[in-house]
Every structure is written in C-alpha cells, then in structure tokens.
mmCIF file of C-alpha atoms in Angstrom:
data_model
loop_
_atom_site.group_PDB
_atom_site.id
_atom_site.type_symbol
_atom_site.label_atom_id
_atom_site.label_comp_id
_atom_site.label_asym_id
_atom_site.label_seq_id
_atom_site.Cartn_x
_atom_site.Cartn_y
_atom_site.Cartn_z
ATOM 1 C CA MET A 1 17.423 -67.982 50.444
ATOM 2 C CA GLN A 2 14.528 -66.633 48.360
ATOM 3 C CA PRO A 3 15.156 -65.082 44.916
ATOM 4 C CA PRO A 4 13.959 -61.237 45.059
ATOM 5 C CA PRO A 5 10.627 -60.665 43.432
ATOM 6 C CA PRO A 6 10.597 -60.251 39.525
ATOM 7 C CA LEU A 7 10.984 -56.495 38.406
ATOM 8 C CA PRO A 8 7.772 -55.052 37.104
ATOM 9 C CA PRO A 9 7.745 -55.045 33.381
ATOM 10 C CA HIS A 10 9.146 -51.888 31.472
ATOM 11 C CA ALA A 11 6.493 -50.008 29.589
ATOM 12 C CA ALA A 12 8.191 -49.085 26.190
ATOM 13 C CA ARG A 13 8.097 -45.312 25.594
ATOM 14 C CA GLY A 14 6.708 -43.585 22.511
ATOM 15 C CA GLY A 15 8.582 -40.979 20.813
ATOM 16 C CA TRP A 16 6.174 -37.921 22.076
ATOM 17 C CA SER A 17 7.361 -38.693 25.607
ATOM 18 C CA ARG A 18 11.020 -39.257 25.038
ATOM 19 C CA HIS A 19 11.086 -35.937 22.615
ATOM 20 C CA TRP A 20 8.475 -33.342 23.845
ATOM 21 C CA ARG A 21 11.038 -31.074 25.206
ATOM 22 C CA TRP A 22 12.365 -29.913 21.744
ATOM 23 C CA ALA A 23 9.615 -30.911 19.597
ATOM 24 C CA LEU A 24 6.490 -28.484 21.335
ATOM 25 C CA PRO A 25 8.667 -25.284 20.775
ATOM 26 C CA LEU A 26 9.734 -26.256 17.393
ATOM 27 C CA GLY A 27 6.115 -27.020 16.716
ATOM 28 C CA VAL A 28 5.048 -23.364 17.855
ATOM 29 C CA LEU A 29 7.934 -21.755 16.519
ATOM 30 C CA ALA A 30 7.289 -23.626 12.835
ATOM 31 C CA GLY A 31 3.512 -22.628 13.209
ATOM 32 C CA LEU A 32 4.134 -18.881 14.073
ATOM 33 C CA ALA A 33 6.296 -18.783 11.002
ATOM 34 C CA VAL A 34 3.831 -20.220 8.665
ATOM 35 C CA MET A 35 1.158 -18.034 10.330
ATOM 36 C CA GLY A 36 4.016 -14.763 9.846
ATOM 37 C CA GLY A 37 4.242 -15.748 5.829
ATOM 38 C CA CYS A 38 0.617 -16.057 5.244
ATOM 39 C CA ILE A 39 0.202 -12.571 6.905
ATOM 40 C CA GLY A 40 3.533 -11.354 5.019
ATOM 41 C CA TRP A 41 2.181 -12.518 1.696
ATOM 42 C CA ALA A 42 -1.556 -11.059 2.029
ATOM 43 C CA LEU A 43 0.043 -7.751 2.632
ATOM 44 C CA LEU A 44 2.456 -8.162 -0.263
ATOM 45 C CA ARG A 45 -0.847 -8.851 -2.513
ATOM 46 C CA TRP A 46 -2.813 -5.833 -0.833
ATOM 47 C CA SER A 47 0.173 -3.646 -1.753
ATOM 48 C CA GLU A 48 0.683 -4.598 -5.418
ATOM 49 C CA ARG A 49 -3.225 -4.688 -5.908
ATOM 50 C CA ALA A 50 -3.496 -1.305 -4.486
ATOM 51 C CA HIS A 51 -0.656 0.438 -6.632
ATOM 52 C CA ASP A 52 -2.028 -1.284 -9.497
ATOM 53 C CA SER A 53 -5.421 -0.050 -8.983
ATOM 54 C CA ALA A 54 -6.849 3.092 -11.512
ATOM 55 C CA PRO A 55 -7.228 5.586 -8.554
ATOM 56 C CA MET A 56 -3.567 4.944 -7.581
ATOM 57 C CA ARG A 57 -2.596 5.147 -11.140
ATOM 58 C CA GLU A 58 -4.232 8.668 -11.747
ATOM 59 C CA ALA A 59 -3.217 10.158 -8.442
ATOM 60 C CA LEU A 60 0.491 9.140 -8.941
ATOM 61 C CA ARG A 61 0.436 10.680 -12.153
ATOM 62 C CA ARG A 62 -1.433 13.768 -11.781
ATOM 63 C CA ALA A 63 0.842 14.475 -8.767
ATOM 64 C CA GLY A 64 4.021 13.841 -10.982
ATOM 65 C CA CYS A 65 2.402 16.293 -13.559
ATOM 66 C CA SER A 66 1.651 18.947 -10.962
ATOM 67 C CA ILE A 67 3.800 21.839 -11.001
ATOM 68 C CA GLU A 68 3.243 22.457 -6.918
ATOM 69 C CA VAL A 69 3.864 18.927 -6.339
ATOM 70 C CA ALA A 70 6.979 18.778 -8.516
ATOM 71 C CA SER A 71 8.051 22.257 -6.629
ATOM 72 C CA ALA A 72 7.576 21.119 -3.099
ATOM 73 C CA PHE A 73 8.753 17.605 -3.360
ATOM 74 C CA GLY A 74 11.151 17.248 -5.964
ATOM 75 C CA GLU A 75 11.461 14.688 -8.797
ATOM 76 C CA PRO A 76 11.090 11.708 -9.240
ATOM 77 C CA LEU A 77 7.680 11.211 -6.078
ATOM 78 C CA GLN A 78 7.951 8.077 -4.704
ATOM 79 C CA PRO A 79 5.074 5.975 -3.056
ATOM 80 C CA GLU A 80 5.572 4.048 -0.020
ATOM 81 C CA ARG A 81 5.302 0.432 -0.302
ATOM 82 C CA LEU A 82 2.185 -0.499 1.503
ATOM 83 C CA PRO A 83 -0.799 1.635 1.048
ATOM 84 C CA TYR A 84 -4.128 1.504 3.529
ATOM 85 C CA GLY A 85 -7.545 1.881 2.592
ATOM 86 C CA SER A 86 -10.239 0.244 0.982
ATOM 87 C CA MET A 87 -11.039 -1.241 -2.192
ATOM 88 C CA ARG A 88 -14.958 -2.543 -2.450
ATOM 89 C CA THR A 89 -16.882 -4.092 -5.479
ATOM 90 C CA HIS A 90 -20.569 -3.716 -4.863
ATOM 91 C CA VAL A 91 -23.412 -6.182 -6.291
ATOM 92 C CA ASP A 92 -24.563 -3.599 -8.618
ATOM 93 C CA GLY A 93 -20.970 -3.315 -10.219
ATOM 94 C CA ARG A 94 -20.044 -0.226 -8.750
ATOM 95 C CA HIS A 95 -16.261 0.133 -7.487
ATOM 96 C CA GLU A 96 -15.003 2.179 -4.520
ATOM 97 C CA VAL A 97 -11.343 2.785 -3.588
ATOM 98 C CA GLY A 98 -10.268 4.856 -1.050
ATOM 99 C CA LEU A 99 -6.242 4.575 -0.024
ATOM 100 C CA VAL A 100 -4.001 6.592 1.508
ATOM 101 C CA VAL A 101 -0.048 6.355 0.872
ATOM 102 C CA GLY A 102 3.074 8.129 1.696
ATOM 103 C CA VAL A 103 4.920 9.792 -1.172
ATOM 104 C CA GLN A 104 8.428 11.029 -0.867
ATOM 105 C CA GLY A 105 10.567 13.104 -3.048
ATOM 106 C CA PRO A 106 14.225 14.506 -2.745
ATOM 107 C CA ARG A 107 12.797 17.620 -1.268
ATOM 108 C CA GLY A 108 10.163 16.231 1.260
ATOM 109 C CA GLU A 109 7.671 13.616 2.223
ATOM 110 C CA GLY A 110 3.606 14.147 2.502
ATOM 111 C CA THR A 111 0.534 11.924 2.051
ATOM 112 C CA LEU A 112 -1.332 11.036 -1.086
ATOM 113 C CA PHE A 113 -5.014 10.690 -0.151
ATOM 114 C CA VAL A 114 -7.179 9.261 -3.088
ATOM 115 C CA ARG A 115 -10.766 8.392 -3.084
ATOM 116 C CA GLY A 116 -12.230 6.979 -6.411
ATOM 117 C CA VAL A 117 -15.702 5.614 -7.586
ATOM 118 C CA ARG A 118 -16.133 3.627 -10.501
ATOM 119 C CA VAL A 119 -19.705 3.547 -12.077
ATOM 120 C CA ASP A 120 -20.239 2.256 -16.089
ATOM 121 C CA ASP A 121 -16.289 1.975 -16.564
ATOM 122 C CA ALA A 122 -16.035 5.358 -15.365
ATOM 123 C CA TRP A 123 -13.930 6.602 -12.785
ATOM 124 C CA ASP A 124 -14.434 9.798 -10.655
ATOM 125 C CA TYR A 125 -12.087 10.927 -8.117
ATOM 126 C CA PRO A 126 -14.211 13.345 -5.661
ATOM 127 C CA VAL A 127 -11.037 13.160 -3.385
ATOM 128 C CA MET A 128 -7.505 13.373 -4.593
ATOM 129 C CA TYR A 129 -4.636 15.670 -3.221
ATOM 130 C CA VAL A 130 -1.200 15.309 -1.268
ATOM 131 C CA LEU A 131 -0.530 17.100 2.283
ATOM 132 C CA GLY A 132 2.908 17.990 2.821
ATOM 133 C CA GLU A 133 4.971 17.901 5.796
ATOM 134 C CA ASP A 134 4.141 21.690 6.741
ATOM 135 C CA GLU A 135 0.451 20.873 6.376
ATOM 136 C CA ALA A 136 0.338 22.476 2.716
ATOM 137 C CA THR A 137 -2.219 20.929 0.665
ATOM 138 C CA PHE A 138 -2.220 20.023 -2.723
ATOM 139 C CA ASP A 139 -5.176 19.657 -4.401
ATOM 140 C CA LEU A 140 -5.274 17.116 -7.651
ATOM 141 C CA SER A 141 -8.690 16.640 -7.907
ATOM 142 C CA ALA A 142 -10.236 18.131 -11.585
ATOM 143 C CA LEU A 143 -13.818 19.354 -12.330
ATOM 144 C CA ASP A 144 -13.509 17.429 -15.542
ATOM 145 C CA ASP A 145 -11.667 14.008 -14.320
ATOM 146 C CA ALA A 146 -11.618 12.886 -18.531
ATOM 147 C CA GLU A 147 -10.104 16.195 -19.556
ATOM 148 C CA ALA A 148 -7.543 15.838 -16.723
ATOM 149 C CA ALA A 149 -6.667 12.125 -17.669
ATOM 150 C CA GLY A 150 -4.877 13.209 -20.630
ATOM 151 C CA GLU A 151 -3.346 16.605 -19.689
ATOM 152 C CA CYS A 152 0.096 17.077 -17.891
ATOM 153 C CA ALA A 153 0.613 20.752 -16.755
ATOM 154 C CA LEU A 154 4.164 19.937 -15.635
ATOM 155 C CA GLN A 155 5.071 18.921 -19.177
ATOM 156 C CA GLN A 156 3.355 21.591 -20.870
ATOM 157 C CA CYS A 157 4.949 23.988 -18.830
ATOM 158 C CA ARG A 158 8.611 22.621 -19.697
ATOM 159 C CA ALA A 159 7.729 22.362 -23.445
ATOM 160 C CA GLU A 160 6.881 25.922 -23.598
ATOM 161 C CA ALA A 161 9.519 27.712 -21.015
ATOM 162 C CA GLY A 162 11.844 25.413 -20.167
ATOM 163 C CA ASP A 163 12.566 22.801 -17.249
ATOM 164 C CA ASP A 164 13.899 25.553 -14.439
ATOM 165 C CA ALA A 165 11.265 27.979 -15.269
ATOM 166 C CA CYS A 166 8.398 25.562 -13.899
ATOM 167 C CA GLU A 167 9.852 25.810 -10.662
ATOM 168 C CA ASP A 168 7.842 28.751 -9.932
ATOM 169 C CA ALA A 169 5.353 28.775 -12.356
ATOM 170 C CA PRO A 170 2.409 31.362 -12.250
ATOM 171 C CA PRO A 171 -0.988 29.682 -10.477
ATOM 172 C CA ALA A 172 -2.400 30.053 -14.366
ATOM 173 C CA LEU A 173 -0.128 26.751 -15.089
ATOM 174 C CA ARG A 174 -0.445 25.177 -11.986
ATOM 175 C CA VAL A 175 -2.880 21.752 -11.887
#
C-alpha cells in the first residue's frame, strides 16, 4: 500500500483576511463619525463668529431697544443658534456681512435680516429689519448709524413713562 500524497502547504492567513467582516464596517463608521465631527465643529465655529460679529450684535441691540419689536415679540428677544449668510473680507480692507437669523420672544417668532459694510473702521447698515410671523416688518435701520448706536428708545420710554406705558408708545418714540 502506498502512502497518501502529502497535503498541500497551508498558506498563513493575514489579519485582514480573518477580520475584514467587522473591520470594514467599523472603519466606515469611524470615517463617518470623524467627518460628522468636523462638520459639526465648523458649524459651531461659524455660529460663534456670526453671533460675535459687530453687525449681528448691533442688530440684536437695536431689536432689543425697539418699542415695536418689544411689543410684538415680548422680552427678552433671543436669537436662534445657527444664523446663515456670508461674511467677506476684501483685499482693499472692506468687510461685508449679510446674515439672517431667527429670533423669538415670549409672544412670537420672527426673522432678523442684517447687512453691514465696514469701510475704514466705520460700519454702515443698509439693511436691518425684523420680519414677523404675520409678515409685519420692523425697520431697525437708521439714517445716521453713529447716532443710532448710542440710543435706545425702549429705555428712554421706560425712563420717562414707566414700563407698561411703552407697550403702545406713539410713533414718535419708536425706533
């Protein structure tokens, strides 16, 4: 009797060939998690930069000082977390900011629109208004932006007439 032929040599399998069934999906999930984290981090940085911009701060200040906005939306007026729009710096040093953010108060919600242009360290706001739920528009732009930056009609009204009298103030006291 003849002995059986020898068995072929067994090829050593690598780690990938043994574990690819769980390593591949785990690698894809890890890649998606990293990509999602990067997108979330970028959106958070954008939100912080937009909220800290001078046009957004000025628009929220003027909205908080407007008698009409305070009576329509209530106080305090809070912006939503994520504005959208653009912020650009040109080669000549000019800055342009155009932002839209939702705002809400105890009595209602609306949308704040602001566009600011900075030339030689002076901001100009050609567009600044709040659009209410009922399509009512509250204009926050002033003819002289430097003068408007130091005024707050709501505080003046409260100092002169009291808190409750400013709800339905005459048009002369409105911003």
